[in-house]
XYZ file of C-alpha atoms in Angstrom:
658
model
C -9.869 -32.925 5.102
C -11.690 -30.893 6.159
C -13.355 -29.973 9.633
C -16.730 -28.883 10.060
C -17.056 -25.747 12.341
C -19.368 -27.611 14.251
C -17.414 -29.929 15.372
C -15.925 -27.904 17.205
C -16.267 -25.600 20.784
C -13.961 -23.070 20.657
C -14.292 -21.601 24.031
C -10.916 -20.065 25.865
C -10.277 -19.722 29.260
C -8.053 -17.273 28.816
C -8.969 -14.140 26.706
C -6.353 -12.027 24.734
C -7.503 -9.056 23.015
C -6.777 -8.768 19.604
C -9.509 -6.160 18.076
C -11.050 -3.324 18.877
C -14.235 -2.373 17.840
C -16.451 1.476 18.792
C -19.803 2.013 18.500
C -21.628 5.340 18.539
C -22.282 6.983 21.737
C -26.338 6.992 21.211
C -26.328 3.454 20.185
C -29.539 1.519 20.517
C -29.167 -1.458 23.573
C -31.025 -3.588 21.301
C -28.577 -2.967 18.166
C -25.672 -3.808 20.961
C -27.524 -6.947 21.847
C -28.058 -7.987 18.587
C -24.736 -7.528 17.521
C -22.358 -9.236 19.810
C -24.499 -12.322 19.950
C -24.009 -12.689 16.128
C -20.109 -12.599 16.121
C -20.223 -14.780 19.398
C -23.006 -17.020 17.609
C -21.278 -20.348 15.987
C -21.145 -20.821 12.736
C -23.722 -23.284 11.516
C -25.575 -20.304 13.401
C -24.366 -17.438 10.831
C -22.362 -16.443 13.849
C -18.479 -15.505 13.590
C -17.949 -17.656 16.242
C -15.681 -15.081 18.088
C -14.886 -14.096 21.573
C -16.416 -10.135 23.165
C -15.539 -8.470 25.935
C -16.786 -4.989 27.618
C -14.443 -3.017 29.044
C -15.411 -2.944 32.260
C -14.508 -3.107 35.655
C -13.555 -5.428 37.809
C -16.858 -4.816 39.684
C -18.504 -5.517 36.149
C -19.499 -2.067 36.160
C -18.928 -0.313 32.599
C -16.384 2.650 32.448
C -18.134 6.226 31.846
C -17.439 7.300 28.442
C -16.660 4.154 26.981
C -19.929 2.011 27.366
C -19.351 1.455 23.416
C -15.814 -0.077 22.964
C -15.514 -4.133 23.153
C -12.471 -6.083 22.819
C -12.582 -9.118 20.586
C -10.484 -12.194 20.181
C -10.744 -15.716 19.090
C -9.663 -19.209 20.845
C -6.576 -21.005 19.312
C -8.663 -23.361 17.712
C -10.514 -21.132 16.638
C -7.488 -18.843 14.871
C -6.696 -22.731 13.381
C -9.637 -22.833 11.661
C -9.997 -19.501 10.416
C -5.974 -20.006 9.167
C -7.597 -22.713 7.462
C -10.714 -20.817 5.861
C -8.569 -17.484 4.507
C -6.005 -19.810 2.880
C -3.233 -19.133 4.725
C 0.369 -20.595 3.468
C 2.985 -21.870 6.204
C 6.329 -23.872 6.309
C 5.923 -27.215 6.251
C 8.478 -30.053 8.101
C 10.201 -30.677 5.111
C 10.737 -26.534 4.391
C 7.937 -26.471 1.890
C 5.524 -23.983 2.351
C 1.825 -25.008 1.645
C -1.920 -23.930 2.144
C -2.260 -24.768 6.078
C -5.319 -26.882 7.188
C -6.097 -28.377 10.496
C -6.039 -31.720 9.372
C -2.700 -31.684 8.477
C -1.671 -29.318 11.015
C 1.047 -31.129 12.745
C 3.406 -31.175 9.928
C 3.602 -27.823 9.579
C 7.240 -26.260 10.855
C 6.535 -25.092 14.989
C 3.008 -26.138 15.026
C 2.019 -27.802 18.733
C -1.105 -27.857 20.674
C -0.055 -25.257 23.025
C 2.732 -23.168 20.826
C 0.157 -20.416 20.618
C 2.605 -18.479 18.628
C 1.890 -20.649 15.760
C 0.175 -17.397 13.614
C 1.525 -14.285 13.876
C -0.894 -11.585 15.563
C -0.713 -9.872 12.345
C -2.077 -12.766 10.905
C -4.958 -13.547 13.952
C -5.848 -10.111 13.627
C -5.846 -10.236 9.738
C -8.387 -13.569 10.806
C -10.815 -11.999 12.635
C -11.045 -8.764 9.985
C -12.059 -11.891 7.621
C -14.356 -13.073 9.547
C -16.087 -9.346 10.502
C -16.235 -8.856 6.418
C -18.086 -12.157 6.630
C -20.629 -11.566 9.410
C -23.594 -11.840 6.568
C -27.449 -10.842 7.594
C -29.436 -14.228 7.315
C -33.265 -13.431 7.762
C -32.769 -9.999 9.028
C -34.231 -7.133 6.905
C -33.132 -4.641 9.259
C -30.371 -3.495 11.724
C -32.662 -4.014 15.008
C -33.182 -0.920 16.846
C -32.653 1.245 13.205
C -35.782 0.865 10.782
C -33.613 3.105 8.106
C -30.701 0.300 8.295
C -31.978 -2.233 5.846
C -30.628 -5.421 5.458
C -30.856 -8.602 2.573
C -29.835 -11.944 2.579
C -26.133 -12.527 1.716
C -25.297 -8.275 3.239
C -22.518 -7.706 5.008
C -23.461 -6.843 8.179
C -20.229 -4.717 9.518
C -20.102 -3.016 6.354
C -23.912 -1.921 6.978
C -23.356 -0.321 10.227
C -19.734 1.763 9.091
C -22.060 3.254 6.521
C -25.372 4.161 8.963
C -22.873 5.857 11.373
C -23.424 3.049 13.818
C -19.559 1.667 14.193
C -17.629 4.235 14.066
C -14.218 1.714 14.011
C -12.342 -1.127 14.394
C -9.094 -1.938 14.542
C -6.348 -4.134 15.457
C -4.196 -3.671 18.895
C -1.197 -2.863 19.354
C 1.218 -5.563 21.415
C 2.946 -3.773 23.512
C 6.000 -5.682 24.428
C 6.413 -7.027 20.851
C 6.116 -3.953 19.684
C 8.827 -2.538 22.037
C 11.155 -4.948 20.669
C 10.912 -3.635 17.040
C 10.581 -0.465 17.582
C 14.861 -0.700 19.478
C 15.834 -3.262 16.556
C 14.115 -1.450 13.408
C 15.362 1.984 14.555
C 15.781 2.302 17.721
C 19.761 2.950 17.084
C 21.043 4.451 14.394
C 23.625 2.228 12.331
C 23.664 0.930 8.897
C 21.992 -2.218 8.432
C 19.014 -4.158 6.825
C 15.667 -3.384 8.403
C 14.010 -6.606 9.909
C 11.627 -6.932 7.028
C 10.714 -10.680 8.652
C 10.241 -9.112 12.084
C 7.714 -6.379 10.082
C 5.681 -8.756 7.914
C 5.047 -10.872 11.367
C 3.956 -7.665 12.734
C 2.343 -5.491 10.546
C 2.022 -8.119 7.620
C 3.172 -8.181 3.750
C 1.805 -5.227 2.530
C 3.450 -2.512 4.535
C 6.877 -5.088 4.726
C 6.830 -5.095 0.807
C 6.488 -1.737 1.362
C 9.519 -0.979 3.322
C 11.599 -3.683 1.246
C 10.867 -2.322 -1.830
C 12.154 1.212 -0.148
C 15.300 -0.329 1.243
C 16.005 -1.855 -2.843
C 15.470 1.537 -4.119
C 17.536 2.904 -2.010
C 20.522 0.473 -2.424
C 19.900 0.794 -6.457
C 20.575 4.219 -6.152
C 23.638 4.018 -5.152
C 25.657 2.978 -8.373
C 23.773 6.270 -9.863
C 25.255 8.306 -6.942
C 28.667 7.285 -7.290
C 28.682 7.760 -10.718
C 26.913 11.079 -10.293
C 29.101 12.746 -7.746
C 32.650 12.923 -9.864
C 30.328 13.733 -12.914
C 28.912 16.747 -11.093
C 32.214 17.521 -9.174
C 34.177 17.587 -12.038
C 31.607 18.716 -14.516
C 32.457 16.143 -17.442
C 31.084 18.658 -20.343
C 32.952 16.531 -23.062
C 30.167 14.171 -25.603
C 31.446 10.550 -24.485
C 31.047 10.794 -20.908
C 27.280 12.497 -21.350
C 26.416 9.625 -23.673
C 28.044 7.026 -21.217
C 25.524 8.150 -17.467
C 22.474 8.562 -20.341
C 23.115 5.357 -21.466
C 23.718 3.630 -17.921
C 20.708 5.723 -16.355
C 18.889 3.516 -19.109
C 20.578 0.267 -18.317
C 19.784 1.082 -14.532
C 16.214 1.656 -14.142
C 15.294 -1.145 -16.568
C 17.309 -3.443 -14.657
C 16.783 -2.236 -11.028
C 12.894 -3.146 -11.891
C 13.168 -6.759 -13.061
C 15.856 -7.153 -10.543
C 13.238 -6.169 -8.289
C 10.535 -8.394 -9.391
C 13.046 -11.745 -8.398
C 13.413 -10.143 -5.571
C 9.883 -9.187 -4.615
C 9.038 -13.118 -5.480
C 12.109 -14.509 -2.989
C 10.085 -12.199 0.121
C 6.770 -13.705 -0.720
C 6.897 -16.885 -1.538
C 9.490 -16.813 2.288
C 6.520 -15.250 3.734
C 3.869 -17.892 2.057
C 1.682 -15.137 -0.091
C 2.996 -16.056 -3.225
C 0.811 -19.383 -3.161
C -1.884 -17.505 -1.392
C -5.023 -18.299 -3.927
C -7.193 -15.529 -4.744
C -10.427 -14.940 -3.273
C -13.947 -14.042 -4.520
C -13.872 -10.015 -4.582
C -17.004 -9.289 -2.708
C -18.598 -5.512 -3.542
C -16.864 -2.404 -1.784
C -17.980 -0.591 1.147
C -19.243 2.593 -0.604
C -20.540 0.942 -3.087
C -24.289 1.238 -3.797
C -26.912 0.897 -6.241
C -30.115 -1.213 -6.900
C -31.142 -4.461 -4.958
C -30.810 -7.180 -8.152
C -28.719 -10.320 -8.930
C -25.525 -10.764 -9.479
C -24.786 -13.223 -12.902
C -22.332 -14.366 -11.503
C -22.617 -16.247 -7.679
C -26.649 -16.054 -8.125
C -26.585 -13.797 -4.808
C -28.867 -10.894 -4.319
C -26.748 -7.460 -3.970
C -26.928 -3.674 -5.175
C -26.389 -3.878 -9.075
C -25.159 -0.005 -10.502
C -25.286 0.519 -14.353
C -22.186 0.588 -15.960
C -23.642 3.001 -18.774
C -24.165 5.645 -15.524
C -20.775 4.714 -14.113
C -19.243 5.570 -17.578
C -21.570 8.734 -18.376
C -19.546 9.742 -15.023
C -16.450 8.981 -15.793
C -16.695 10.943 -18.834
C -18.793 13.349 -18.712
C -17.803 14.510 -14.902
C -14.370 12.880 -13.947
C -12.194 13.334 -17.613
C -13.174 17.236 -18.146
C -12.344 17.610 -13.993
C -9.226 16.379 -14.476
C -8.559 17.577 -17.927
C -9.414 21.245 -16.121
C -7.035 20.152 -13.317
C -4.625 19.426 -15.486
C -5.147 22.878 -17.634
C -4.894 24.996 -13.784
C -1.466 23.136 -13.420
C 0.114 24.720 -16.979
C -1.241 28.419 -16.097
C 0.444 28.423 -12.772
C 3.732 26.124 -14.317
C 3.670 30.080 -16.464
C 3.841 32.213 -13.542
C 6.354 30.312 -11.947
C 8.161 31.225 -15.766
C 7.493 35.057 -14.992
C 8.226 34.729 -11.946
C 11.732 33.697 -13.505
C 12.263 36.087 -15.941
C 11.095 38.756 -12.831
C 14.158 37.103 -10.491
C 16.930 36.681 -13.512
C 16.053 40.730 -14.440
C 16.662 41.437 -10.361
C 20.129 39.368 -10.449
C 21.164 41.611 -13.420
C 19.798 44.985 -12.380
C 21.381 44.730 -8.630
C 24.257 41.925 -8.838
C 24.220 41.244 -5.207
C 24.912 38.631 -2.657
C 20.686 38.961 -1.854
C 19.699 39.077 -5.873
C 21.887 35.526 -6.695
C 19.355 34.207 -3.069
C 16.154 35.855 -5.068
C 17.027 33.190 -8.076
C 16.064 30.241 -5.999
C 13.275 31.462 -4.565
C 10.737 31.328 -7.735
C 11.626 27.629 -7.777
C 10.748 27.297 -4.184
C 7.551 28.783 -4.010
C 6.658 26.938 -6.986
C 7.679 23.750 -5.546
C 5.830 24.257 -1.778
C 2.401 25.178 -4.898
C 3.053 21.826 -6.136
C 2.549 20.114 -2.959
C 0.033 21.701 -2.239
C -2.202 21.179 -5.234
C -0.669 17.714 -5.562
C -2.564 17.649 -2.111
C -5.830 19.235 -2.430
C -6.544 17.271 -6.219
C -6.286 14.131 -4.025
C -9.541 14.376 -2.123
C -10.380 15.985 -5.303
C -9.431 12.722 -7.181
C -10.915 10.542 -3.976
C -14.395 12.317 -4.056
C -15.387 11.593 -8.117
C -13.620 8.589 -7.870
C -16.256 7.146 -4.630
C -18.951 9.084 -6.452
C -18.193 6.523 -9.666
C -19.392 4.448 -7.313
C -17.227 1.791 -8.313
C -18.441 -1.983 -7.894
C -14.561 -3.418 -6.698
C -12.091 -2.253 -4.723
C -9.293 -2.780 -7.211
C -11.109 -1.060 -9.861
C -11.428 1.690 -7.523
C -8.500 1.865 -6.407
C -6.988 1.484 -10.061
C -9.138 3.589 -11.261
C -7.848 6.655 -8.090
C -3.888 5.758 -8.707
C -4.323 6.518 -12.757
C -6.158 10.510 -11.882
C -2.964 10.744 -9.142
C -0.555 9.979 -11.867
C -1.461 11.488 -14.980
C -1.917 14.845 -12.786
C 0.997 14.780 -10.837
C 2.805 13.057 -12.838
C 2.233 16.700 -14.953
C 2.521 18.735 -11.594
C 6.164 18.238 -11.186
C 7.745 17.547 -14.353
C 5.835 19.736 -16.738
C 7.722 22.958 -16.093
C 11.038 20.748 -16.229
C 10.019 19.167 -20.047
C 9.725 22.762 -20.960
C 13.040 24.018 -19.758
C 14.417 21.489 -21.486
C 12.536 21.271 -24.850
C 11.179 24.288 -25.365
C 13.228 26.429 -23.534
C 16.729 24.659 -24.075
C 17.838 25.917 -20.971
C 20.407 23.884 -19.183
C 21.219 25.806 -16.827
C 17.526 26.938 -15.673
C 16.604 22.744 -15.884
C 19.701 21.739 -13.397
C 18.223 25.019 -10.829
C 14.817 23.686 -11.256
C 14.854 20.019 -11.101
C 17.398 20.126 -7.793
C 15.356 22.977 -6.193
C 11.950 20.966 -6.991
C 13.946 17.582 -5.555
C 15.149 19.359 -2.114
C 11.974 20.931 -1.154
C 9.324 17.786 -1.531
C 11.410 15.861 0.308
C 12.073 18.442 2.895
C 8.296 19.187 3.155
C 7.248 15.290 2.881
C 9.740 14.547 5.564
C 8.207 17.233 7.868
C 4.288 16.895 7.358
C 4.318 13.461 6.883
C 6.281 12.124 9.672
C 7.243 14.967 12.146
C 4.403 17.144 12.503
C 1.963 14.567 13.112
C 4.587 12.637 15.518
C 4.362 15.969 17.647
C 0.749 16.723 17.086
C 0.040 12.489 18.160
C 2.521 13.027 21.140
C 0.482 16.516 22.656
C -2.612 14.799 21.945
C -1.161 11.207 24.115
C -0.903 13.501 27.426
C -4.193 14.962 27.134
C -5.853 11.293 26.664
C -3.189 10.236 29.832
C -3.995 13.117 32.036
C -8.017 11.816 31.550
C -7.085 8.577 32.167
C -5.697 9.002 34.716
C -8.614 10.866 36.319
C -10.940 8.312 36.114
C -10.454 5.697 38.954
C -10.936 1.951 37.934
C -10.009 -1.136 38.941
C -9.753 -2.373 36.171
C -5.999 -2.825 34.204
C -5.372 0.369 33.798
C -2.430 -0.343 31.095
C -5.318 -1.719 29.061
C -7.857 0.719 29.288
C -5.482 3.599 28.520
C -3.980 1.727 25.747
C -7.607 1.341 24.276
C -8.344 4.927 24.539
C -4.713 5.851 23.427
C -5.420 3.915 20.396
C -8.885 4.707 19.311
C -7.428 8.505 18.955
C -4.896 7.785 16.373
C -4.692 8.537 13.153
C -5.590 5.821 10.751
C -2.717 4.504 8.038
C -4.684 5.034 4.821
C -2.465 2.558 3.198
C 0.871 2.892 1.552
C -0.519 5.136 -1.930
C 1.334 8.159 -0.701
C 4.436 6.364 0.049
C 4.453 4.837 -3.217
C 3.496 7.707 -4.787
C 6.482 9.663 -3.497
C 8.726 7.348 -4.537
C 7.772 7.263 -7.710
C 8.424 10.840 -7.863
C 11.269 10.357 -7.424
C 12.525 8.045 -9.606
C 10.924 10.113 -12.031
C 13.620 13.350 -11.188
C 16.204 10.583 -11.118
C 15.508 8.846 -14.471
C 14.051 11.393 -16.501
C 16.655 13.970 -15.759
C 19.401 12.896 -13.995
C 22.040 13.166 -16.257
C 21.207 17.283 -16.360
C 21.736 16.994 -12.934
C 23.452 14.010 -11.699
C 23.201 14.997 -7.954
C 19.359 13.636 -7.871
C 20.734 10.454 -7.542
C 22.629 11.954 -4.417
C 20.437 13.650 -2.433
C 17.399 10.233 -3.161
C 19.467 8.288 -1.349
C 19.706 10.493 1.563
C 16.278 11.281 1.695
C 15.022 7.466 1.721
C 17.731 6.780 4.595
C 15.620 9.120 6.397
C 12.768 8.489 4.790
C 12.711 4.626 6.267
C 13.656 5.976 9.589
C 10.297 8.621 9.986
C 7.993 6.180 8.564
C 9.089 3.542 10.811
C 8.848 5.947 13.120
C 5.123 6.781 11.934
C 3.799 3.590 11.588
C 5.183 2.374 15.436
C 4.242 5.825 17.186
C 1.700 8.030 15.050
C -0.480 5.705 13.668
C -3.479 2.880 14.767
C -1.713 -0.474 13.932
C -3.207 -1.500 10.204
C -4.344 -4.500 9.465
C -3.088 -6.984 7.758
C -3.358 -7.744 4.308
C -1.334 -10.457 2.146
C -0.228 -9.496 -0.821
C 1.996 -11.098 -3.406
C 3.365 -7.648 -5.049
C 3.708 -3.935 -5.048
C 0.566 -4.271 -7.638
C -0.124 -1.764 -9.938
C 2.804 0.601 -9.220
C 5.368 -1.909 -10.647
C 3.833 -0.841 -14.272
C 3.446 2.522 -13.274
C 7.193 2.518 -12.359
C 8.169 0.029 -15.849
C 5.745 3.072 -17.749
C 8.577 6.015 -16.038
C 11.354 4.112 -17.375
C 9.861 3.911 -20.650
C 9.387 8.023 -20.605
C 13.084 7.932 -18.800
C 13.878 6.563 -22.748
C 12.676 9.121 -24.373
C 13.543 12.055 -22.193
C 17.497 11.059 -22.209
C 17.544 10.295 -26.027
C 16.068 13.604 -26.461
C 18.595 15.487 -24.040
C 21.610 14.047 -26.154
C 20.003 14.921 -29.017
C 20.082 18.476 -27.960
C 23.226 18.691 -26.313
C 26.453 20.839 -28.367
C 28.847 18.180 -29.024
C 25.901 15.827 -30.888
C 24.741 18.918 -32.769
C 28.422 19.434 -33.844
C 27.851 16.255 -36.158
C 25.408 17.385 -37.807
C 25.655 20.868 -38.357
C 23.541 21.175 -41.641
C 21.044 19.265 -41.116
C 18.444 18.737 -38.789
C 16.121 16.498 -39.851
C 18.886 13.703 -39.884
C 19.385 14.454 -35.893
C 15.823 14.292 -35.225
C 16.097 10.530 -37.621
C 18.861 9.523 -35.598
C 17.904 10.304 -32.322
C 14.319 8.516 -32.574
C 16.152 5.823 -34.068
C 18.597 5.402 -30.931
C 15.929 5.353 -28.961
C 13.782 2.928 -30.984
C 16.739 0.870 -30.390
C 16.967 1.245 -27.247
C 13.609 0.770 -26.249
C 14.105 -2.167 -27.580
C 16.917 -3.567 -25.851
C 14.929 -2.208 -22.991
C 12.140 -5.135 -23.915
C 14.253 -7.942 -24.659
C 16.143 -7.399 -20.866
C 12.414 -7.211 -19.605
C 12.232 -10.712 -21.675
C 15.773 -12.354 -21.119
C 15.332 -12.061 -16.775
C 13.106 -13.894 -15.424
C 10.409 -12.510 -12.834
C 10.882 -15.112 -10.642
C 14.265 -17.344 -9.476
C 14.100 -20.042 -11.037
C 14.392 -22.820 -7.979
C 11.158 -20.648 -6.915
C 9.759 -21.511 -10.524
C 10.720 -25.367 -9.602
C 8.985 -25.542 -6.656
C 5.647 -23.715 -7.535
C 5.858 -25.923 -10.746
C 6.495 -28.622 -8.392
C 3.585 -27.877 -5.600
C 1.588 -27.259 -8.919
C 2.477 -30.498 -10.019
C 0.980 -32.206 -6.749
C -2.110 -30.432 -6.416
C -3.075 -31.573 -10.069
C -2.091 -35.314 -8.783
C -4.111 -35.008 -5.607
C -7.359 -33.977 -7.362
C -6.569 -36.942 -10.723
C -6.417 -40.034 -7.055
C -9.167 -37.843 -5.407
C -11.241 -38.470 -9.121
C -10.469 -41.802 -9.119
C -11.131 -42.939 -5.954
C -14.791 -40.802 -6.340
C -15.174 -42.813 -9.716
C -14.119 -46.286 -7.650
C -16.916 -45.524 -5.484
C -19.239 -45.062 -7.923
C -18.818 -47.977 -9.652
C -18.174 -50.213 -6.701
C -21.949 -48.992 -5.613
C -23.006 -49.957 -9.217
C -21.987 -53.666 -8.835
C -23.091 -53.473 -5.615
C -27.200 -52.481 -6.404
C -26.154 -54.873 -10.297
C -26.049 -58.003 -7.406
C -29.055 -56.593 -5.626
C -31.481 -56.902 -8.653
C -30.516 -60.275 -9.220
């Protein structure tokens, strides 16, 4: 039975800060008082029933320059009730995974009334974030002190504060002791071992842990390709049988690893409980705007925006812009080929060591230009997708990912397709692939990890000087921590990390039979990527809020699409090999038909393998089926009980009448 909020007093004698709220410097006092009151007020009154404490001196005076920093926490009881509200799944004493309920709390593993670590810190912060998101206006028509910041019943207060610039940021605090332990086990010692995924999940949440799990899995999956590729490259095998063998292995490999990953992902997310979490009804995203109307599904008052207007924006503005960017990318590619021609002519005229080095310069320049174009286009794609005004965050993300993937695919791989299937120059294809892959990996490591870490370290020194110049009587370590963390960059999510792996998968699966060392460089890059990304998460960015997830989402489809394209590409490369052409010296039509037939057979084999290999291991499927059966039985028992009570009341009423 679900407990009533009003039945509990969630006062906590020992305040433990979990989340920080930063308001704008010029925020009016009446706004602050109203917001704090709404946060601490009881649930029955429309509040969040959390604990709030300003960053103050010991004598009660606020620290200069920090009048608008507030620490937010919650009582142990409040967090347990919140865990039930968000539907967290925890392990029971019988080793099964079940949705947590406060009434049955004693049936869960490691639960004790005085065990405040039953919920991980990531889960506690996620609960507070959920309560903030569900802190909604009741009778208010505006934010007190800001008549232009309109409210209506059901509107998210925090989102309105953010869009009006009153609330600057909300971020979860690091746990310095836990972070030290995690850093040591994660990247503090150089050794070949598995990543502490369970510890990462407890500290950063499932989304981050799942990315690092996929990165680790993908790196191990690349090892067979690397081991086969090294002798193939060293001994320069040009024999037709060997060529076909390597390409065929590539095709099977790209299918098997993605199907096996689904199983590994299911095992992890079942253990973490997110595989069983029920999907919540998706609310409008923070940036969504429109005319106030009634939602036909929920019946609630919220902004409504015409889908026709959105479609017009997508097809008449966004689509032409994306096509224009693709054309510009192809134009830059043709300039690159002109530079290649110039470098080759220069080498033929001079025949020196310097001229030999100059052969690689166009590819290096082109690789740098590709990275710059990808990053500039990313900002344009984000602006356009926001301007399209999608109601749901999932729809917004899907449109953004589609725009970025289409451009990045053409921008990174168009030149390789042109060299392979228009110029038919396998030597240039090998050189271009190697240069693009290695240069992009070096640039990504520098831009995403090393440069931000160096800038953050410099900034931290300045902040520490400023902190120590302020004479405070409060806990200096907490004061320093809050000031350091609020100035850190915000981690925007795993989008760029998955995109980098997606492009790497393309380099390996599409053309690795031409340049077998692609997998070797990918393995070396990913090993350093694990350390640099870990450093980035622990030292460079603010701690992100945990976000429960059961898989890698739309990226699974993106990788599977790339593996389908790799079948076509590898079959075409085999068809272009001199050995295959020698079999059909007179009829190119027969050759094309044979290649197309083989490609269709391999695609059919690929889809059969995807169908045959189950997405979830058998034991997990049995456990999920058992839970579903128990849920249905419980629902049936409840309905029978209600029917029996109703029948009893009717019988009792008839007796009274008689």
